[in-house]
Each structure stands twice: as structure tokens, then as C-alpha cells.
Amino acid sequence: MHYTTQMDAARKGIITKQMAIVAEKENMNKEALKDLIAEGKIAIPANINHHSLDPHGVGQGLRTKVNVNLGISKDCCNIEVELEKVRTALSMQVESIMDLSSFGKTEEFRQRLVEMSPAVIGTVPVYDAVGFYDKELQDITVEEFLKVVEKHAQDGVDFMTVHAGLNRETVEVFKRNKRLNHIVSRGGSLLYAWMELNNRENPFFEYFDDLLDICEKYDVTLSLGDACRPGSINDATDASQVKELMVLGELALRAWKRNVQVIIEGPGHMDLKEIQANMLLEKKLCHGAPFYVLGPVVTDVAPGYDHITSAIGGAIAASHGADFLCYVTPAEHLRLPTLDDMKEGIIATKIAAHAADIAKGIKGAKEWDYQMSQARQELNWDKMFQLAIDPEKPRRYRAESAPEHEDSCTMCGKMCSMRNMNKVMQGKNVNILREDT
């Protein structure tokens, strides 16, 4: 039986090869997975032209996924440096990479990325429009915006962030409700500027059906961007953010009627106490669609450490229903991330995702921690390193500070609780000041 998208297949009762792979990875019943895809509560971003893809599912009942942002900019436009980051991110087993390139040979980088990457690939086409046409933002036409979207789709991009919820109504709410940090979304600010300069409706909202034509043709998952996400905790959960979220929920229903898969994007900077309510709002207003969050960053005062502020927020968000975490690096708000920045951001976000999976009761999540605890009790260092979320760092730390006794570390020495309890439980003597006999 013919189908156009993963959602179309699911609604026709077809289990695609991508569904079968995801079901096995997630230890989930194939029929249950298919039904959730049909309802829009799970998405499998899988462009028909992404031939190297090893698919992943995002949504209800699945492991929390991690996305890494990469790409060239005007100030840092070395493609080979970015491709080295790609190779490292893939070796760290991230599920998704977004190419946020905004200058230069974006097509070359995007095509090489899709060709080499088994991870899901995402883009923000509006970033590419200015460079693609070598035209000022104001002069880009609706047709040209849509042509960039189609080019990304043809190149094999699995999901695209499109800020279609920033329509004229949302803009009026934004203007009436002043913010400390205005619109901090890069894509959102570009579209807002285009709308104001041309006195026009958002082209992606006005021509949403044309956008869906492209997504359906290539099976591109539409990631409905949050142009009005808060850029400070002061602006969180305000009228602009909630108004846009309501529009995104309506757009999700329109996309699903066309069998186009949808992910909803969310905040942003946010007070800890608001996170749970925001997760509930998204799931209610957007009909259970998968939720993709940046952070949330839970304090504004830690530049250089925003991989930590976002990991705190991400763990809370995912434990209350967020499905997909966009990593944040220590370089957030400061510079294009280096390779080391990227690695720190990945690890911090993977920790947040796993902590949330434990809280959500995802199958197998606690088993990993059980095995680590068992290895610690056995003082089995090699096994601990193998099980670590980042094996390299603990191996290096132990090598840099070798203990006198192998069954301890340089923190506790022979006072190590694991060592001494093992001895006592085995009926052996505990010699702290003297050598064992």
C-alpha cells in the first residue's frame, strides 16, 4: 500500500521500517508505536532523501532525545571545523543535529552533513534565505522563502524549524504586552522584521498550506518554532508566549490533516517553578504533540555555565513531559561553541535527559544506574568507566590521581566505605592504619 509520510502510513495501519527500528530501540510494541504516530503524539523525522538515517522517535513514552546545534557563521565559517564537531557529536551518540548555518556555503555543509549523519538532521531555512539569494531580508519574496524550504527538503533534512505561529495577531499581542527582552529567537526576529518592513502577514502562516505541500512530499517533520520564547526569566509565561503556543496548536491540527508530522518548540528562559505548568500547557494546547525545549535556562546570571542552568531546567521539563532537549553549551550567549564547548553541552544535556527518563519510568532507564551502583559496590573501576555517560573523563581523573591501594581512590584511601563494608560483610578485618594481613 502506498503512503506519503510516517503519519500517513500509521493511519493506514502500515508499520514502516523506521517504525520497526524505533520500536526495537525503545523496547516498545510496534502497534502501540504506530497508533501514537497516527495520533501525532510521536514523530519519527525521516526525510525520504536522508539515506544514511538511523531513525529515532520523539514523543510520548519514548526516551528523551538530545539535539546538538552546529553550523557555520560569518565570523566562524570553517566547514571542516564544523564537520569535526559533527563527527564528535555522532561518536557521542546524539540523536539529532541541527544545522544552523547562516553564512557562506551553507548548501555544501548541509549536504555533507546529511550524507554522513545517521542522526536526525534539522535546519531553520529562514537563516539561509539571506545568503542563498544574496538579498537583504526586506527584499526576499514569499516564493523565495518557500523555495529555500524546498531546497532543504530536497537535500534530505528531516525536520525544519518554521516560526509560523508569529502571525499578525501574535505580533499585536507582543506589541501590547511589553517585554524586557523583546523577541530573542533569531528566526523569529528575522520574520518579525520582514513583516514590519513589508507590512505583510508572516509568509509561513499565510501560505501554511504551501509549506505543508513541501513537508508531505518529502516527509519532513514540521518543528513549529517558538518565536516568542522568553529570553529572560522576567518574560516567561507571558501573553506573547502563550498566544503563540495557542496558534501553534491550531497549526498542528492543520498539519495532521495533511499527514505531516509535527514537533512543538518551547522555552527558553524560565523560573523553575513555572516549568511544570508550561509542560502541561503545551500538551493541552498542542494536543499531545511532542515538545522540544531549549533548556529551559533557569537563571540569567550564569554566562559561561549555561550548560548547567539548562540541564537543571531540561531535567525538570522532561520529567514533566518534554520529549526532546536542545543542548546548551557553556558558550551560549557568548560565541560560536568550540569542540570542547559542544562536548560539555552534550554531556550536560544527556545527564538531564537520562535523569528525566528515570523519573518518567522509561523502560530500562533505572537498569543503567543499577549496573553502575553494582560496579561501585564491587569497586570494579573498568566496569564503572564503561557504564559512565562519558567514559573518558572518569578514566582521566583516576589516572591523574592514582591511589596507593587499587580498591580505593585518593579521596578516601583505606577509609573508603565501599572497601570497608565489603570486608566487614565478608567477615574480614578492616585495617586502616596497618597493612592488611
XYZ file of N, CA, C and O in Angstrom, residues 111-219:
436
model
N 24.634 19.431 2.801
C 24.624 18.197 2.027
C 25.632 17.187 2.558
O 25.340 15.984 2.622
N 26.804 17.650 2.961
C 27.795 16.739 3.553
C 27.304 16.190 4.881
O 27.522 15.017 5.217
N 26.644 17.034 5.647
C 26.097 16.609 6.932
C 25.058 15.510 6.754
O 25.104 14.468 7.421
N 24.112 15.722 5.852
C 23.061 14.725 5.614
C 23.673 13.420 5.114
O 23.265 12.325 5.535
N 24.652 13.523 4.246
C 25.264 12.328 3.664
C 25.968 11.474 4.712
O 25.911 10.238 4.664
N 26.607 12.117 5.694
C 27.427 11.371 6.655
C 26.696 11.017 7.948
O 27.181 10.195 8.723
N 25.533 11.595 8.179
C 24.941 11.510 9.514
C 23.822 10.494 9.635
O 22.779 10.624 8.987
N 23.979 9.509 10.538
C 22.850 8.644 10.880
C 21.875 9.328 11.832
O 20.759 8.863 12.013
N 22.314 10.437 12.457
C 21.424 11.184 13.345
C 20.389 11.952 12.531
O 20.593 12.275 11.365
N 19.272 12.251 13.159
C 18.231 13.076 12.560
C 18.808 14.473 12.296
O 19.539 15.010 13.127
N 18.480 15.073 11.151
C 19.007 16.388 10.788
C 17.884 17.414 10.727
O 16.839 17.185 10.106
N 18.138 18.557 11.376
C 17.185 19.658 11.336
C 17.842 20.938 10.844
O 19.069 21.079 10.894
N 17.034 21.876 10.348
C 17.528 23.181 9.918
C 16.484 24.252 10.230
O 15.333 23.945 10.576
N 16.897 25.516 10.082
C 15.989 26.663 10.149
C 16.139 27.404 8.820
O 17.041 28.232 8.665
N 15.292 27.102 7.828
C 15.506 27.630 6.475
C 15.610 29.146 6.387
O 16.339 29.671 5.537
N 14.904 29.877 7.257
C 14.937 31.335 7.164
C 16.345 31.876 7.407
O 16.708 32.939 6.883
N 17.183 31.152 8.186
C 18.570 31.587 8.382
C 19.316 31.630 7.050
O 20.226 32.427 6.854
N 18.945 30.715 6.172
C 19.688 30.510 4.931
C 19.249 31.460 3.822
O 19.961 31.653 2.842
N 18.072 32.067 3.992
C 17.472 32.800 2.881
C 18.306 34.000 2.444
O 18.495 34.236 1.241
N 18.818 34.774 3.393
C 19.572 35.982 3.048
C 20.813 35.626 2.234
O 21.087 36.212 1.186
N 21.563 34.644 2.698
C 22.770 34.234 1.983
C 22.471 33.513 0.680
O 23.188 33.682 -0.312
N 21.399 32.713 0.679
C 21.047 31.924 -0.505
C 20.763 32.832 -1.701
O 21.180 32.559 -2.829
N 20.066 33.928 -1.441
C 19.698 34.837 -2.532
C 20.610 36.052 -2.638
O 20.517 36.816 -3.602
N 21.482 36.245 -1.642
C 22.331 37.429 -1.585
C 21.472 38.692 -1.699
O 21.770 39.623 -2.454
N 20.387 38.686 -0.932
C 19.461 39.810 -0.920
C 19.213 40.237 0.522
O 19.269 39.409 1.440
N 18.918 41.521 0.704
C 18.532 41.980 2.021
C 17.196 41.346 2.412
O 16.353 41.043 1.560
N 17.016 41.174 3.724
C 15.844 40.483 4.258
C 14.542 41.054 3.701
O 13.656 40.305 3.263
N 14.401 42.371 3.685
C 13.162 43.006 3.261
C 12.775 42.632 1.836
O 11.586 42.579 1.491
N 13.771 42.356 0.998
C 13.527 42.144 -0.432
C 13.230 40.697 -0.800
O 12.939 40.400 -1.961
N 13.312 39.776 0.164
C 13.022 38.367 -0.124
C 11.512 38.190 -0.267
O 10.724 38.692 0.537
N 11.102 37.479 -1.288
C 9.676 37.269 -1.551
C 9.168 36.009 -0.857
O 9.944 35.152 -0.426
N 7.856 35.907 -0.782
C 7.233 34.701 -0.216
C 7.684 33.467 -0.987
O 8.044 32.433 -0.398
N 7.669 33.547 -2.299
C 8.066 32.414 -3.130
C 9.509 32.006 -2.854
O 9.837 30.808 -2.854
N 10.356 32.982 -2.606
C 11.767 32.678 -2.326
C 11.937 32.009 -0.966
O 12.741 31.080 -0.819
N 11.171 32.438 0.025
C 11.211 31.750 1.325
C 10.826 30.278 1.156
O 11.492 29.371 1.675
N 9.759 30.032 0.427
C 9.293 28.659 0.245
C 10.276 27.838 -0.593
O 10.435 26.637 -0.370
N 10.941 28.493 -1.523
C 11.920 27.783 -2.344
C 13.099 27.302 -1.490
O 13.629 26.207 -1.720
N 13.510 28.097 -0.507
C 14.589 27.672 0.402
C 14.139 26.450 1.203
O 14.900 25.498 1.396
N 12.895 26.475 1.677
C 12.361 25.320 2.402
C 12.430 24.079 1.524
O 12.872 23.003 1.961
N 12.006 24.203 0.281
C 12.020 23.042 -0.616
C 13.435 22.562 -0.884
O 13.682 21.361 -0.982
N 14.392 23.492 -1.000
C 15.780 23.093 -1.221
C 16.302 22.279 -0.049
O 16.960 21.245 -0.242
N 16.005 22.694 1.168
C 16.419 21.934 2.346
C 15.761 20.557 2.352
O 16.397 19.552 2.711
N 14.504 20.519 1.966
C 13.794 19.235 1.902
C 14.426 18.318 0.864
O 14.636 17.123 1.113
N 14.732 18.854 -0.284
C 15.377 18.064 -1.338
C 16.729 17.520 -0.868
O 17.119 16.403 -1.231
N 17.434 18.295 -0.057
C 18.751 17.887 0.437
C 18.675 16.805 1.506
O 19.705 16.263 1.912
N 17.475 16.484 2.003
C 17.318 15.375 2.938
C 17.137 15.761 4.390
O 17.262 14.908 5.274
N 16.821 17.026 4.658
C 16.626 17.470 6.041
C 15.360 16.834 6.616
O 14.297 16.859 5.989
N 15.479 16.278 7.820
C 14.376 15.511 8.414
C 13.333 16.369 9.106
O 12.153 16.031 9.121
N 13.764 17.453 9.749
C 12.795 18.362 10.365
C 13.278 19.797 10.212
O 14.466 20.067 10.143
N 12.337 20.697 10.101
C 12.655 22.112 9.907
C 11.907 22.961 10.913
O 10.703 22.770 11.114
N 12.639 23.893 11.504
C 12.006 24.869 12.381
C 11.459 26.014 11.539
O 12.202 26.673 10.808
N 10.158 26.220 11.634
C 9.482 27.306 10.929
C 8.617 28.057 11.940
O 7.787 27.449 12.615
N 8.832 29.355 12.041
C 8.140 30.162 13.052
C 6.813 30.672 12.496
O 6.594 31.878 12.342
N 5.914 29.741 12.205
C 4.638 30.082 11.576
C 3.627 30.647 12.565
O 2.609 31.207 12.154
N 3.875 30.513 13.849
C 2.923 30.998 14.853
C 3.014 32.480 15.137
O 2.177 33.044 15.838
N 4.036 33.133 14.586
C 4.194 34.574 14.770
C 3.370 35.303 13.708
O 3.901 35.934 12.795
N 2.054 35.213 13.803
C 1.198 35.883 12.824
C 0.866 37.296 13.291
O 1.350 37.756 14.332
N 0.031 37.996 12.522
C -0.263 39.391 12.863
C -0.957 39.508 14.223
O -0.735 40.475 14.968
N -1.792 38.543 14.553
C -2.450 38.570 15.865
C -1.428 38.430 16.988
O -1.491 39.148 17.993
N -0.490 37.496 16.833
C 0.553 37.312 17.845
C 1.397 38.568 17.973
O 1.766 38.984 19.088
N 1.714 39.192 16.852
C 2.504 40.428 16.865
C 1.771 41.524 17.635
O 2.393 42.271 18.412
N 0.456 41.636 17.446
C -0.293 42.664 18.170
C -0.276 42.403 19.674
O -0.178 43.342 20.479
N -0.377 41.132 20.068
C -0.273 40.793 21.495
C 1.114 41.170 22.017
O 1.244 41.737 23.109
N 2.144 40.876 21.234
C 3.517 41.229 21.612
C 3.668 42.741 21.793
O 4.278 43.211 22.764
N 3.100 43.517 20.898
C 3.232 44.975 20.980
C 2.486 45.551 22.181
O 2.918 46.551 22.770
N 1.364 44.924 22.536
C 0.576 45.441 23.670
C 1.153 45.039 25.017
O 0.844 45.670 26.035
N 1.954 43.994 25.038
C 2.489 43.455 26.295
C 4.009 43.541 26.266
O 4.689 42.631 25.787
N 4.543 44.640 26.795
C 5.969 44.923 26.676
C 6.802 43.876 27.417
O 6.417 43.393 28.488
N 7.954 43.583 26.830
C 8.884 42.600 27.388
C 10.210 43.261 27.730
O 10.568 44.299 27.160
N 10.951 42.608 28.581
C 12.306 43.060 28.881
C 13.237 42.767 27.714
O 14.086 43.573 27.351
N 13.071 41.595 27.096
C 13.992 41.152 26.053
C 13.347 40.918 24.688
O 13.881 40.177 23.863
N 12.241 41.540 24.422
C 11.620 41.552 23.090
C 11.508 40.135 22.507
O 11.064 39.217 23.183
N 11.904 39.950 21.231
C 11.907 38.628 20.582
C 13.354 38.169 20.472
O 14.151 38.780 19.752
N 13.705 37.100 21.176
C 15.101 36.640 21.211
C 15.365 35.492 20.249
O 16.519 35.131 20.013
N 14.330 34.894 19.699
C 14.512 33.872 18.677
C 15.110 34.519 17.433
O 14.565 35.512 16.909
N 16.223 33.976 16.937
C 16.853 34.551 15.750
C 15.906 34.475 14.548
O 15.695 35.460 13.850
N 15.351 33.274 14.303
C 14.421 33.128 13.196
C 13.174 33.974 13.380
O 12.672 34.595 12.436
N 12.680 34.010 14.617
C 11.500 34.816 14.907
C 11.740 36.293 14.692
O 10.885 37.009 14.142
N 12.906 36.784 15.106
C 13.205 38.211 14.938
C 13.350 38.573 13.469
O 12.937 39.669 13.039
N 13.913 37.659 12.661
C 14.028 37.924 11.226
C 12.657 38.025 10.573
O 12.398 38.917 9.759
N 11.757 37.115 10.933
C 10.410 37.152 10.357
C 9.627 38.366 10.851
O 8.884 38.993 10.088
N 9.786 38.710 12.118
C 9.124 39.901 12.650
C 9.582 41.135 11.871
O 8.760 41.983 11.468
N 10.897 41.237 11.652
C 11.425 42.374 10.895
C 10.860 42.397 9.484
O 10.456 43.457 8.976
N 10.809 41.233 8.822
C 10.264 41.152 7.467
C 8.809 41.619 7.443
O 8.398 42.378 6.562
N 8.030 41.165 8.421
C 6.624 41.538 8.492
C 6.451 43.044 8.679
O 5.620 43.672 8.017
N 7.247 43.619 9.564
C 7.137 45.052 9.832
C 7.616 45.881 8.646
O 6.992 46.883 8.275
N 8.726 45.465 8.042
C 9.290 46.229 6.927
C 8.389 46.193 5.691
O 8.359 47.146 4.901
N 7.669 45.078 5.525
C 6.821 44.920 4.338
C 5.334 45.113 4.618
O 4.516 45.041 3.696
N 5.001 45.320 5.897
C 3.599 45.440 6.301
C 2.788 44.267 5.763
O 1.725 44.426 5.150
N 3.297 43.069 6.005
C 2.701 41.827 5.488
C 2.497 40.822 6.614
O 3.108 40.906 7.679
N 1.650 39.849 6.337
C 1.487 38.705 7.236
C 2.728 37.820 7.142
O 3.447 37.834 6.121
N 2.998 37.073 8.185
C 4.080 36.083 8.174
C 3.859 35.141 6.985
O 2.817 34.489 6.886
N 4.829 35.049 6.070
C 4.605 34.210 4.875
C 4.374 32.751 5.202
O 3.625 32.063 4.490
N 4.980 32.259 6.284
C 4.818 30.844 6.623
C 3.464 30.563 7.262
O 2.995 29.424 7.238
N 2.830 31.602 7.828
C 1.459 31.454 8.323
C 0.465 31.618 7.180
O -0.438 30.807 6.997
N 0.661 32.669 6.358
C -0.277 32.950 5.272
C -0.289 31.831 4.230
O -1.343 31.489 3.684
N 0.884 31.247 3.991
C 0.996 30.198 2.974
C 1.347 28.857 3.623
O 2.137 28.080 3.104
N 0.692 28.609 4.753
C 0.972 27.389 5.508
C 0.652 26.137 4.689
O 1.368 25.136 4.773
N -0.368 26.187 3.893
C -0.719 25.020 3.069
C 0.372 24.713 2.047
O 0.636 23.539 1.743
N 1.016 25.755 1.501
C 2.125 25.534 0.572
C 3.312 24.896 1.293
O 4.007 24.039 0.732
N 3.524 25.322 2.524
C 4.568 24.722 3.361
C 4.272 23.240 3.589
O 5.166 22.387 3.494
N 3.013 22.931 3.870
C 2.620 21.535 4.089
C 2.788 20.695 2.832
O 3.117 19.500 2.916
N 2.578 21.295 1.664
C 2.805 20.565 0.406
C 4.239 20.029 0.350
O 4.473 18.879 -0.027
N 5.185 20.885 0.720
C 6.603 20.505 0.691
C 6.873 19.416 1.728
O 7.527 18.404 1.429
N 6.365 19.620 2.934
C 6.609 18.652 4.011
C 6.035 17.282 3.674
O 6.669 16.249 3.918
N 4.850 17.273 3.109
C 4.216 15.999 2.746
C 4.988 15.303 1.630
O 5.172 14.083 1.651
N 5.480 16.062 0.670
C 6.181 15.488 -0.483
C 7.451 14.748 -0.072
O 7.765 13.683 -0.620
N 8.185 15.308 0.900
C 9.475 14.737 1.291
C 9.436 14.057 2.662
O 10.454 13.563 3.126
N 8.293 14.027 3.292
C 8.126 13.570 4.673
C 9.068 14.329 5.607
O 9.887 13.739 6.320
